[in-house]
Short mmCIF file of C-alpha atoms in Angstrom, two decimals:
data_model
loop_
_atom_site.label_atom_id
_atom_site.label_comp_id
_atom_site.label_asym_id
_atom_site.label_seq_id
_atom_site.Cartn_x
_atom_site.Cartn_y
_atom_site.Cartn_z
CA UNK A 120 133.17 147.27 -12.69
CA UNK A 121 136.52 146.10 -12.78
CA UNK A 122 139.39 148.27 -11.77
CA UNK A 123 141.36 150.96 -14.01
CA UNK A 124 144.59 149.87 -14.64
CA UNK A 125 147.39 151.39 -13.00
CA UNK A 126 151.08 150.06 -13.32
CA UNK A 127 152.22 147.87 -9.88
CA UNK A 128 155.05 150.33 -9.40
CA UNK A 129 157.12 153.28 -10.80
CA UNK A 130 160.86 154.70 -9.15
CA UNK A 131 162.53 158.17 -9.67
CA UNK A 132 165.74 159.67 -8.23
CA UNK A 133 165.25 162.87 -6.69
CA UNK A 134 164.43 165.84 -8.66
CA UNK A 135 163.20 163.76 -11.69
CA UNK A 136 159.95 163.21 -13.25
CA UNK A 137 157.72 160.53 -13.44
CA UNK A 138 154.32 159.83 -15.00
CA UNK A 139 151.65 157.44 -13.50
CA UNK A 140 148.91 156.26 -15.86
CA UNK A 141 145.64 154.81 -15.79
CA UNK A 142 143.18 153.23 -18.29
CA UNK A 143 140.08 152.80 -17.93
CA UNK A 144 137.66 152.64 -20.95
CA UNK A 145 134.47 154.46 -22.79
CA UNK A 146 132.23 153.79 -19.72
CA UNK A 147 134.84 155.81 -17.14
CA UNK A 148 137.60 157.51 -17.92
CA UNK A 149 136.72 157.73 -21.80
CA UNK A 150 133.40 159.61 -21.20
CA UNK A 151 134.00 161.52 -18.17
CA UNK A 152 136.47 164.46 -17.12
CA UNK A 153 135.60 163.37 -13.21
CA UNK A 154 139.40 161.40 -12.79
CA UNK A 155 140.67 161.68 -9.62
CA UNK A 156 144.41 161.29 -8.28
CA UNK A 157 144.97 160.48 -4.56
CA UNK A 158 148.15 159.61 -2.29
CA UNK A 159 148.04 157.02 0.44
CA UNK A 160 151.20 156.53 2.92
CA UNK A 161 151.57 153.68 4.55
CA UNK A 162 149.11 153.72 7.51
CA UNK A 163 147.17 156.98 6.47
CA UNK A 164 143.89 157.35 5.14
CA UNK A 165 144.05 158.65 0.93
CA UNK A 166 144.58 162.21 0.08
CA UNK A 167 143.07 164.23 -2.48
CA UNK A 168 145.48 165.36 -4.86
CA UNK A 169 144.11 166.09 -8.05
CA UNK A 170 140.58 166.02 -9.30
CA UNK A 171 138.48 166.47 -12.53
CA UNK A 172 141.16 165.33 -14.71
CA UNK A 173 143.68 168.20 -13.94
CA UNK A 174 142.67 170.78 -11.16
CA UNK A 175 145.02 170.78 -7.69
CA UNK A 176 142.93 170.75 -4.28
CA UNK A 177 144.44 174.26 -2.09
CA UNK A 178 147.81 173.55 -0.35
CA UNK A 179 148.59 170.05 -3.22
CA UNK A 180 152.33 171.13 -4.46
CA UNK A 181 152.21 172.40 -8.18
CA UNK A 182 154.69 169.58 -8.86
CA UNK A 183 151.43 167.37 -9.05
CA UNK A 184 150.11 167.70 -12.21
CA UNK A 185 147.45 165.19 -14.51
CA UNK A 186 146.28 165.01 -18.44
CA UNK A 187 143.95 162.85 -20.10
CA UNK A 188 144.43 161.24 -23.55
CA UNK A 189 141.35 159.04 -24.32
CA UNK A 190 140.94 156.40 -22.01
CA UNK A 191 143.70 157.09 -20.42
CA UNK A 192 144.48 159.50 -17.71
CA UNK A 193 148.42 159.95 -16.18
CA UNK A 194 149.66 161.85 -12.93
CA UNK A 195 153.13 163.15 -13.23
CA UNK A 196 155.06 164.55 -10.57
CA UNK A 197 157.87 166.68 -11.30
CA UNK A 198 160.95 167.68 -9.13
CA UNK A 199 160.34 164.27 -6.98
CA UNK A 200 160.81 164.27 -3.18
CA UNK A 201 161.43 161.75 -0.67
CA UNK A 202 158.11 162.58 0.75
CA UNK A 203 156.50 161.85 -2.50
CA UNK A 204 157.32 158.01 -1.88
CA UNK A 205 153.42 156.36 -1.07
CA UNK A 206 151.31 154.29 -3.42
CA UNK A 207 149.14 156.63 -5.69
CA UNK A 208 145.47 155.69 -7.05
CA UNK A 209 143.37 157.37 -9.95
CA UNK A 210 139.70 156.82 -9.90
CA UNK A 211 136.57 157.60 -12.42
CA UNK A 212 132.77 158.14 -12.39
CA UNK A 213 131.69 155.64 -14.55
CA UNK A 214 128.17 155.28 -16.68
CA UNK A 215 126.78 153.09 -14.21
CA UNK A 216 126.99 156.23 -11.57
CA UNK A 217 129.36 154.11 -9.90
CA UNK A 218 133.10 155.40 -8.93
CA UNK A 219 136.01 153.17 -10.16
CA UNK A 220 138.96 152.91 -8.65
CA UNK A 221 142.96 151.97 -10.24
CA UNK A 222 144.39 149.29 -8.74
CA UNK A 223 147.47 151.39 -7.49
CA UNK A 224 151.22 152.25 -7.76
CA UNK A 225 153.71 152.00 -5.17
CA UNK A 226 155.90 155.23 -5.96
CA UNK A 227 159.84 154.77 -5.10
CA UNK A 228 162.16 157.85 -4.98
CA UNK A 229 165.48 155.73 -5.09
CA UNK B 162 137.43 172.44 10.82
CA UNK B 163 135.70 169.53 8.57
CA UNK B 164 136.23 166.01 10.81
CA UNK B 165 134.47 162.43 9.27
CA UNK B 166 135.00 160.05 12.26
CA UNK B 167 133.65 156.09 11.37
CA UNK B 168 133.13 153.59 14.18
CA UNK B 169 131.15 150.55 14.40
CA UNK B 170 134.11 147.95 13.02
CA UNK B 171 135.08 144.67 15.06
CA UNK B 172 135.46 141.27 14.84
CA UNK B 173 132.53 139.58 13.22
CA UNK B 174 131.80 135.99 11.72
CA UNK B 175 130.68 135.56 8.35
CA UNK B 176 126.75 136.03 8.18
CA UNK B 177 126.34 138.56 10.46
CA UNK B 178 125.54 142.53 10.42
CA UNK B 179 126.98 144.55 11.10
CA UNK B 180 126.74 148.89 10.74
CA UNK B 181 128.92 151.27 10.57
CA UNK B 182 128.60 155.01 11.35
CA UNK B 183 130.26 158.27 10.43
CA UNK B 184 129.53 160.94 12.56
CA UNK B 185 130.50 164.80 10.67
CA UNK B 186 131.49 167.81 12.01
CA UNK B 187 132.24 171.31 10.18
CA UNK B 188 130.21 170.14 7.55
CA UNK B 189 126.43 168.97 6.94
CA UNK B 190 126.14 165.93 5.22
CA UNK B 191 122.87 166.60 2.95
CA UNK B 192 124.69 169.17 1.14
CA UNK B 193 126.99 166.58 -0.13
CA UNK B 194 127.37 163.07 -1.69
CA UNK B 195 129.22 161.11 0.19
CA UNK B 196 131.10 156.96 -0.26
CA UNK B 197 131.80 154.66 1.68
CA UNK B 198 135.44 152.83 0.09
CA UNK B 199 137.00 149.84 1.88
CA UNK B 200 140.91 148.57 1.61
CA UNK B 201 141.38 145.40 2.32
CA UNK B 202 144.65 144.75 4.06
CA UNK B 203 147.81 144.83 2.07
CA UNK B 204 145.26 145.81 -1.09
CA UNK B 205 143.85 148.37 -3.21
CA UNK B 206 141.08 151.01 -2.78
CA UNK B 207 137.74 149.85 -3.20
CA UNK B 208 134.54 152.24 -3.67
CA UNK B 209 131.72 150.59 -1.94
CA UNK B 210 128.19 152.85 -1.89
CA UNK B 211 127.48 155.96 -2.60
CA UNK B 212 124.17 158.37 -1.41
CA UNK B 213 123.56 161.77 -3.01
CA UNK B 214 122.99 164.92 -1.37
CA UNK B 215 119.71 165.00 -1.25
CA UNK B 216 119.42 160.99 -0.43
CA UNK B 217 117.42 160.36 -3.51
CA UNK B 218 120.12 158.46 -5.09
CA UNK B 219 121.98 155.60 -3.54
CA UNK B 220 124.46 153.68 -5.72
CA UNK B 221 126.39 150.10 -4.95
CA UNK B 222 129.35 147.85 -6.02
CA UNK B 223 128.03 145.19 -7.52
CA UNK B 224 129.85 142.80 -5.07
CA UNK B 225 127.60 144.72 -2.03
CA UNK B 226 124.27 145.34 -3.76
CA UNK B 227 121.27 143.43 -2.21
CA UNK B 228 123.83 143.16 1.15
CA UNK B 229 125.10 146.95 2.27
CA UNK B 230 122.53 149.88 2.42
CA UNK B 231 124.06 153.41 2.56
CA UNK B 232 121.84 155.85 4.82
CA UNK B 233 122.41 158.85 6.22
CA UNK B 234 120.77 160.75 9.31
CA UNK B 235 120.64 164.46 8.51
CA UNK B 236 119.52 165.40 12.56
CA UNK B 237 122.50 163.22 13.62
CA UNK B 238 124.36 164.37 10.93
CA UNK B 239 126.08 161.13 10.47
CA UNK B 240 126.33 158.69 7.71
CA UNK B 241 125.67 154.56 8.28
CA UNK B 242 126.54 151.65 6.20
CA UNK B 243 124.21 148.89 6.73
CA UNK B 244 126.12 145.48 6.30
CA UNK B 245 124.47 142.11 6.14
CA UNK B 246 125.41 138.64 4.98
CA UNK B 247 128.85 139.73 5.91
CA UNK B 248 131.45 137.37 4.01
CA UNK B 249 134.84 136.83 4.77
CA UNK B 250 135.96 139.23 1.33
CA UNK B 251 134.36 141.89 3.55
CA UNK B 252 137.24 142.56 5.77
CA UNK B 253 138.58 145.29 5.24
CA UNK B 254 138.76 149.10 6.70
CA UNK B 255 136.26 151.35 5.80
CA UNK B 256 136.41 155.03 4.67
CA UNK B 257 133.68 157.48 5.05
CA UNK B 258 134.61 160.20 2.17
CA UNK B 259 132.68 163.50 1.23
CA UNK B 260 132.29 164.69 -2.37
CA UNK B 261 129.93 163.14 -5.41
CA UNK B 262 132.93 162.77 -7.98
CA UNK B 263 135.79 164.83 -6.01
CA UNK B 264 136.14 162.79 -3.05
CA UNK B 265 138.02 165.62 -1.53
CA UNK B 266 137.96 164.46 2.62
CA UNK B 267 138.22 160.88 4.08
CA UNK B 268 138.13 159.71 7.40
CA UNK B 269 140.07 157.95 9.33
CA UNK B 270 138.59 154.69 8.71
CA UNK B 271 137.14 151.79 10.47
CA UNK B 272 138.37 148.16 10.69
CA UNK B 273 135.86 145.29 9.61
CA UNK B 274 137.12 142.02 9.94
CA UNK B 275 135.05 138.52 9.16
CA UNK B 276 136.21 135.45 10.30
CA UNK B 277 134.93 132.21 12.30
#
């Protein structure tokens, strides 16, 4: 059960793109299409931001977007905002029934 | 309007029990799965236990199993976490989130801490 990996920390200016990713392996991400994307400022509790690989919760901005390529899932978020700075976290389902989590990027808009 | 509100966190030494408790509202738990995930401070997200809908199925970190038992009390309509044989790794605060594999609402969270 040990955690997806994430990269410690990514930076865009305003209005650029950037892409988060995340590998797991075949007993999460590999096998299932149940990744998960969520946002976390400082203080707050995580927010739901993209789930089963690449479907947007009602009222998540359109400039969230996420793919899957193997074992290896990636969140990019176009057209970034100052309120886009927070750490972001992917998770999995994993064969064991369990749920995985990445172990996080702190997202800079510089 | 959906609300998961945990309580039952303090101050606790190592070896205790504790439980923790998340009462719903604008929702009823046994039509959903639902976690429990902890973040220990200045860390990462950490899924914890998991109970299915219908409470047939309850699933564990391995770091927990044998020590935490997820529950859930449908009249109530609130969700526990049954912690014992706290250790000191257990600090940490402690979501209550709906959803099997989305995950889609968290609390607010709870604070656990361990210590002598």
């Amino acid at each position: 059960q040990s955690a997806l990996t994430q990269p410690a920390s990514v930076s865009g200016s305003p209005g650029q793109s950037i892409t988060i990713s995340c590998t797991g392996s075949n007993s999460d991400i590999g096998t299932y299409d149940h990744v998960s994307w969520f946002q976390q400022h400082a203080g707050r509790a995580p927010k739901l931001m993209i789930h089963d690989v690449t479907n947007r919760p009602s009222g998540v901005s359109n400039r969230f977007s996420g793919s899957k390529s193997g074992n290896t899932a990636s969140l990019t978020i176009s057209g970034l905002q100052a309120e886009d700075e927070a750490d972001y976290y992917c998770s999995s389902y994993t064969t064991s029934a369990t749920r995985v989590f990445g172990s996080g990027t702190a997202v800079t808009v510089l | 309007q959906v609300q998961l509100v945990e309580s039952g966190g303090g101050v606790v030494q190592p070896g205790r029990s504790l439980r923790l408790s998340c009462a719903a509202s604008g929702l009823t738990l046994n039509e959903y799965g639902m976690n429990w995930v902890r973040q220990a401070p200045g860390r990462g997200l950490e899924w914890v236990a998991f109970i299915s809908y219908d409470g047939s199925l309850q699933h564990y970190v391995d770091s927990v199993k044998g020590r935490f038992t997820i529950s859930r009390d449908d009249f109530k309509n609130t969700l526990f976490l049954q912690m014992t044989s706290l250790r000191v790794d257990d600090t940490a605060v402690y979501y209550c989130v709906k959803g099997a594999t989305k995950m889609d609402f968290w609390g607010q969270g709870t604070l656990v801490t361990v210590s002598s």
